[in-house]
Coordinates of C-alpha atoms in Angstrom, one line a residue:
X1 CA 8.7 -34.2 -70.6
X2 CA 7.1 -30.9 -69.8
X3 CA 9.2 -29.1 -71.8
X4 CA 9.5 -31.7 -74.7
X5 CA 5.4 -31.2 -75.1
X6 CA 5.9 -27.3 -74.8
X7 CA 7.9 -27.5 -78.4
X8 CA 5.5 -30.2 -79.5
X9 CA 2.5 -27.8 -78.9
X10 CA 4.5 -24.7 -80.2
X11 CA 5.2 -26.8 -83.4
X12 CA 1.8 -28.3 -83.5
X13 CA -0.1 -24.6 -83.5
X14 CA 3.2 -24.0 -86.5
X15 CA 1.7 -27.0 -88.6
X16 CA -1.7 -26.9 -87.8
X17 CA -1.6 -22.9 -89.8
X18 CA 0.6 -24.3 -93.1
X19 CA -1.6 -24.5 -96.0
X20 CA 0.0 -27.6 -97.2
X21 CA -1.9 -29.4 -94.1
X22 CA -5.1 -28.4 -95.3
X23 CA -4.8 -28.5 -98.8
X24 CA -3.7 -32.0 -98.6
X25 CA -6.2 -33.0 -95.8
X26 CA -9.1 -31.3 -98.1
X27 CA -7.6 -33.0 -101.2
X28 CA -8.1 -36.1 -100.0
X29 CA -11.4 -35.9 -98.2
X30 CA -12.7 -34.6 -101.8
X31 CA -11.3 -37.8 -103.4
X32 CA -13.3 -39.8 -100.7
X33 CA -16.3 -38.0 -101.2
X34 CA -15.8 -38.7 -105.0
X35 CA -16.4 -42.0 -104.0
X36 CA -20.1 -41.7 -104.2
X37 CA -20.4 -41.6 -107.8
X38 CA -19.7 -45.7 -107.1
X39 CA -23.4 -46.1 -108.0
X40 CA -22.6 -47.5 -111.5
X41 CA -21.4 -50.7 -109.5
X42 CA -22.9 -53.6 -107.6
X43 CA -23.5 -53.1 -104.2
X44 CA -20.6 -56.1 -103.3
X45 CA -18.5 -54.2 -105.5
X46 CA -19.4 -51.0 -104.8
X47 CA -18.3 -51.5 -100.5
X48 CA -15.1 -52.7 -101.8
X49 CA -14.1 -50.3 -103.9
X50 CA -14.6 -47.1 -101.3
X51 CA -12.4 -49.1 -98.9
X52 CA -10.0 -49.5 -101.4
X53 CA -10.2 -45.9 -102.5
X54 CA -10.3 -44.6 -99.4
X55 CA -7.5 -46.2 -97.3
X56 CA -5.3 -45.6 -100.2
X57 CA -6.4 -41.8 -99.3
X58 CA -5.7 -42.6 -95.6
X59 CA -2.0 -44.1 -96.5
X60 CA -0.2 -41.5 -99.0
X61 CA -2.2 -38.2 -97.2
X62 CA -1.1 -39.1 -94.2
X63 CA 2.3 -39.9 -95.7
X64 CA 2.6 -36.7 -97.8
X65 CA 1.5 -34.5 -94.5
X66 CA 4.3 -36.3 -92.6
X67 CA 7.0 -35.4 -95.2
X68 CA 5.7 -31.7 -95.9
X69 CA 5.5 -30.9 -92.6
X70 CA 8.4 -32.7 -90.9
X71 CA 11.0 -31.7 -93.5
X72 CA 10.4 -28.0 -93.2
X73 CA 10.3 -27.9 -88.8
X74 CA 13.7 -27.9 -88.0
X75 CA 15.5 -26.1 -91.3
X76 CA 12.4 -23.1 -91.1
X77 CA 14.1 -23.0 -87.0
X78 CA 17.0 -22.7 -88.1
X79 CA 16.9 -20.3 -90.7
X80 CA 14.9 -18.0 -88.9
X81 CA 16.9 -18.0 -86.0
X82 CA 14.0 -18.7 -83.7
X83 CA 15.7 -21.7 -82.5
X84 CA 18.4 -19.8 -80.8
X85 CA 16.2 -18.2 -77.9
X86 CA 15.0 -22.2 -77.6
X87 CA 18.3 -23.8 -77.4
X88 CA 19.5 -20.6 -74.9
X89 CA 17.2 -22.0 -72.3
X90 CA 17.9 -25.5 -70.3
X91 CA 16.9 -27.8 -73.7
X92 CA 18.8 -29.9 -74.8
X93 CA 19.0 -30.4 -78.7
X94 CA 17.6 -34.0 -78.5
X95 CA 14.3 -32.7 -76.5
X96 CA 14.4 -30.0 -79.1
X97 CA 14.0 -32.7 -82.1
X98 CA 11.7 -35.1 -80.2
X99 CA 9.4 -32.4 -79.3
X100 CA 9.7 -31.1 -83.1
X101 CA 8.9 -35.2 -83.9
X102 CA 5.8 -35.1 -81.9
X103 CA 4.1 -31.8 -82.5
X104 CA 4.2 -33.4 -86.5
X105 CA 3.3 -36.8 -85.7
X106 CA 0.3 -35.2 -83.7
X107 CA -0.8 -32.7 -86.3
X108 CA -0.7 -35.2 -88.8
X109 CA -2.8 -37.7 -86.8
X110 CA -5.4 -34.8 -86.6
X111 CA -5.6 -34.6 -90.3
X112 CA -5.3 -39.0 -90.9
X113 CA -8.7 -39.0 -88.0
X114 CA -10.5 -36.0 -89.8
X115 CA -9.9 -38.4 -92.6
X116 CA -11.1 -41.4 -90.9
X117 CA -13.9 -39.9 -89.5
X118 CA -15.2 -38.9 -93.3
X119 CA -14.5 -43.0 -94.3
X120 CA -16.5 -43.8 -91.1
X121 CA -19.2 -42.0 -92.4
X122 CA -18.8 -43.5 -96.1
X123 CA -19.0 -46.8 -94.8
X124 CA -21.9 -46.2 -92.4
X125 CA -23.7 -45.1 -95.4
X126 CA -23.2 -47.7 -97.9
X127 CA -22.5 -50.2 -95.4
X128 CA -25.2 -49.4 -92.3
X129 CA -22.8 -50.5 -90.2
X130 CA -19.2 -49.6 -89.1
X131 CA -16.6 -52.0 -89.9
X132 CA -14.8 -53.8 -87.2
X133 CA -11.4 -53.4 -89.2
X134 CA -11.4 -49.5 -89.8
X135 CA -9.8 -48.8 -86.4
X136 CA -7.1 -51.2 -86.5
X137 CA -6.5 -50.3 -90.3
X138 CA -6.0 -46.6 -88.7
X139 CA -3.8 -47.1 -85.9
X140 CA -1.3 -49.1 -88.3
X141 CA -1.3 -46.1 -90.5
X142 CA -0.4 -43.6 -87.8
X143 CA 2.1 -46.2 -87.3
X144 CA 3.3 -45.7 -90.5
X145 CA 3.1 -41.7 -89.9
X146 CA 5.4 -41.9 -87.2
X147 CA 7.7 -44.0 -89.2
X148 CA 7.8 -41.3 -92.1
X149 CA 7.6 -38.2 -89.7
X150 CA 10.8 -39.5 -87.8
X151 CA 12.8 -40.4 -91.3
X152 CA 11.7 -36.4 -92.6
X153 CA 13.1 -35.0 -89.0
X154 CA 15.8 -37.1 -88.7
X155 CA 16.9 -35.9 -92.6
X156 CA 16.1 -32.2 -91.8
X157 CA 18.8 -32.0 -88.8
X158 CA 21.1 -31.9 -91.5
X159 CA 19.4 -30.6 -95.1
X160 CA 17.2 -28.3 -96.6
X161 CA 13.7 -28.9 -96.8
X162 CA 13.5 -29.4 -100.3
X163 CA 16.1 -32.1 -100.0
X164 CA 14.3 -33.3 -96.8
X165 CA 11.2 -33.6 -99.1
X166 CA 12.5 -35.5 -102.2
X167 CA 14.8 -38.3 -100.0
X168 CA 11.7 -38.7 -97.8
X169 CA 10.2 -39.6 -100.9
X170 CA 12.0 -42.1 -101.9
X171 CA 12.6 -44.0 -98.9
X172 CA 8.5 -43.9 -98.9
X173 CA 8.4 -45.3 -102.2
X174 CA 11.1 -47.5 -101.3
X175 CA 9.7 -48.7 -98.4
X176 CA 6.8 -49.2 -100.0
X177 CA 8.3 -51.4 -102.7
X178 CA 10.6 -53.1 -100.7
X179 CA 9.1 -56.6 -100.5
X180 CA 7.7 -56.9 -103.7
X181 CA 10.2 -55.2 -105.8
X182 CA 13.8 -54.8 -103.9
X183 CA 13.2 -58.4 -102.9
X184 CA 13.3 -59.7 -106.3
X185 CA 16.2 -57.9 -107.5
X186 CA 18.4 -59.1 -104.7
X187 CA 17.4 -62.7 -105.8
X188 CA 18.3 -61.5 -109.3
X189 CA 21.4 -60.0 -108.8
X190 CA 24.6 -62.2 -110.0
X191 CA 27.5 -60.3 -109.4
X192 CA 28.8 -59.7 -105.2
X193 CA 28.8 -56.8 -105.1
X194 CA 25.7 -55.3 -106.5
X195 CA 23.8 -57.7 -104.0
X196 CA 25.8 -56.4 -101.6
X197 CA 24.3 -52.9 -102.7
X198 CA 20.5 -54.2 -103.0
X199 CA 20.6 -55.6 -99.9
X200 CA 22.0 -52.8 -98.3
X201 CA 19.4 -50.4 -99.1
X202 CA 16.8 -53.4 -98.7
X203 CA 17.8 -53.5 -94.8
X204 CA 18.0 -49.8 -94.2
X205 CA 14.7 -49.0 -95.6
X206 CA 11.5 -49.2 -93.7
X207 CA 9.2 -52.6 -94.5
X208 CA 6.2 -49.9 -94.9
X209 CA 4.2 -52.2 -96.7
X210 CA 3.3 -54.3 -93.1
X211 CA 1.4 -51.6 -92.2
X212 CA -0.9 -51.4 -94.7
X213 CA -3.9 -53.3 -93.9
X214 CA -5.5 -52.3 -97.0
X215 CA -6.3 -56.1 -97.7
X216 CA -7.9 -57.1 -94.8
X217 CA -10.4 -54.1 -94.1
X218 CA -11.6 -54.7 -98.0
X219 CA -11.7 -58.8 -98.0
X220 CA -12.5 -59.3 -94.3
X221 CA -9.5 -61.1 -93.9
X222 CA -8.7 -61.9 -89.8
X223 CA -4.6 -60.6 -89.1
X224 CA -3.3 -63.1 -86.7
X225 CA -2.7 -61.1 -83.5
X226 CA 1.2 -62.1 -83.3
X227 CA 1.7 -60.3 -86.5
X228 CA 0.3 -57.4 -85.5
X229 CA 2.2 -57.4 -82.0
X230 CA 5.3 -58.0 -84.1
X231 CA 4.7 -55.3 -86.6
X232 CA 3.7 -52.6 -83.9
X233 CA 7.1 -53.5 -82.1
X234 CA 8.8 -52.9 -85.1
X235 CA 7.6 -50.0 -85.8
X236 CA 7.9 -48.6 -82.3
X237 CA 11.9 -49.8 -82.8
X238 CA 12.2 -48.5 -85.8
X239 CA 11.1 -44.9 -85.5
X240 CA 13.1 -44.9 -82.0
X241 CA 16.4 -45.7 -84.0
X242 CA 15.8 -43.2 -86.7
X243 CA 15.2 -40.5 -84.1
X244 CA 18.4 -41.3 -82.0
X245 CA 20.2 -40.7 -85.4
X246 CA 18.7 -37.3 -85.9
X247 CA 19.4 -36.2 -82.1
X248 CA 23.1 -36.9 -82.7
X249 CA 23.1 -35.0 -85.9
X250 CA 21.6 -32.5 -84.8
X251 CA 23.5 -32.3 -81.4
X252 CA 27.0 -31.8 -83.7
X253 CA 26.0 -29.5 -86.1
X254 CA 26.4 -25.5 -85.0
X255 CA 23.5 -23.8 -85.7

């Protein structure tokens, strides 16, 4: 472990001085603070649409920082060279990628609780009080981090960041979509073998959408707490899976 959290710390400091971190943590703080020009509205209205607004900030910036940041790690390593005095010393490959995993998960949860703490404030000030939701709404969406940040590392063992970037993308939006869109074409499809497809690609993309507690922060809603255990499970299961894949790519290719 000590020497999985040395890389994690070495790639943390590598993150934590890309511009795309904090252009995109900015970016989205700015869109929260644009928030206050909410005045035209009610004051019912008004509390629902910053949470609205502002978790949907919390969901894709922390996305988009886990898919800049994790799909250019391992290839930037690699095409430096600065991986070879790493991998001369007693690491193996597969510490090497989960340490790469968690210095990105941990940079972008930096940035997705700088966020949070700016929504705290938001909510205190419209609100006078904090809402009991907001933390659980924030540890679902690391959750979801981790999810994307393991998909991006797992891709980058084997492609170029660019490539990295665009198919972490899509599984995103996929996974995003999955329920309410990939779920209705596999009930559509007719023919064998393009169900066979859709529910293919339905299975192997992440149910992203579970995370999202969006909905219950804004409408109060109570999330029974065997959901919750189930979906934190899954997502736990999940990103372990897609991580395992990436360690045995990376552990066959030469670099």
């Amino acid at each position: 472990m000590t020497v999985i959290w040395t890389i994690a710390k070495m790639s943390l400091l590598e993150n934590s001085r890309k511009q795309v971190f904090h252009v995109l943590c900015l970016l989205m703080m700015a869109v929260m603070a644009s928030s206050t020009l909410l005045s035209i509205f009610t004051e019912g209205v008004q509390i629902k649409i910053l949470k609205d607004l502002c978790m949907t900030c919390l969901l894709f910036g922390g996305a988009a920082m886990a898919i800049a940041l994790g799909s250019s790690a391992i290839p930037n390593d690699v095409e430096s060279r600065t991986i070879h005095p790493l991998i001369a010393r007693p690491l193996t490959r597969a510490q090497y990628v989960l340490g790469k995993f968690i210095g990105t998960v941990v940079t972008v949860s930096l940035g997705v609780m700088a966020m949070a703490l700016a929504f705290s404030f938001l909510i205190l000030m419209y609100q006078r009080s904090l809402d009991a939701y907001l933390g659980l709404a924030v540890l679902y969406t690391l959750l979801e981090v981790a999810i994307i940040a393991a998909i991006a590392t797992t891709i980058s063992t084997f492609a170029t960041p660019a490539v990295t970037t665009v198919l972490t993308f899509l599984a995103y939006v996929g996974g995003t979509i999955k329920i309410g869109y990939l779920g209705g074409l596999i009930e559509r499809s007719q023919t064998g073998l393009t169900k066979m497809a859709y529910s293919l690609i339905y299975h192997v993309l992440p149910n992203l959408e579970c995370f999202n507690l969006k909905s219950s922060l804004v409408h109060q809603d109570a999330v029974p707490a065997a959901y919750l255990g189930q979906v934190a499970i899954y997502g736990v299961c999940y990103t372990a899976f897609v991580l395992v894949m990436g360690m045995s790519f990376f552990a066959s290719r030469e670099v």
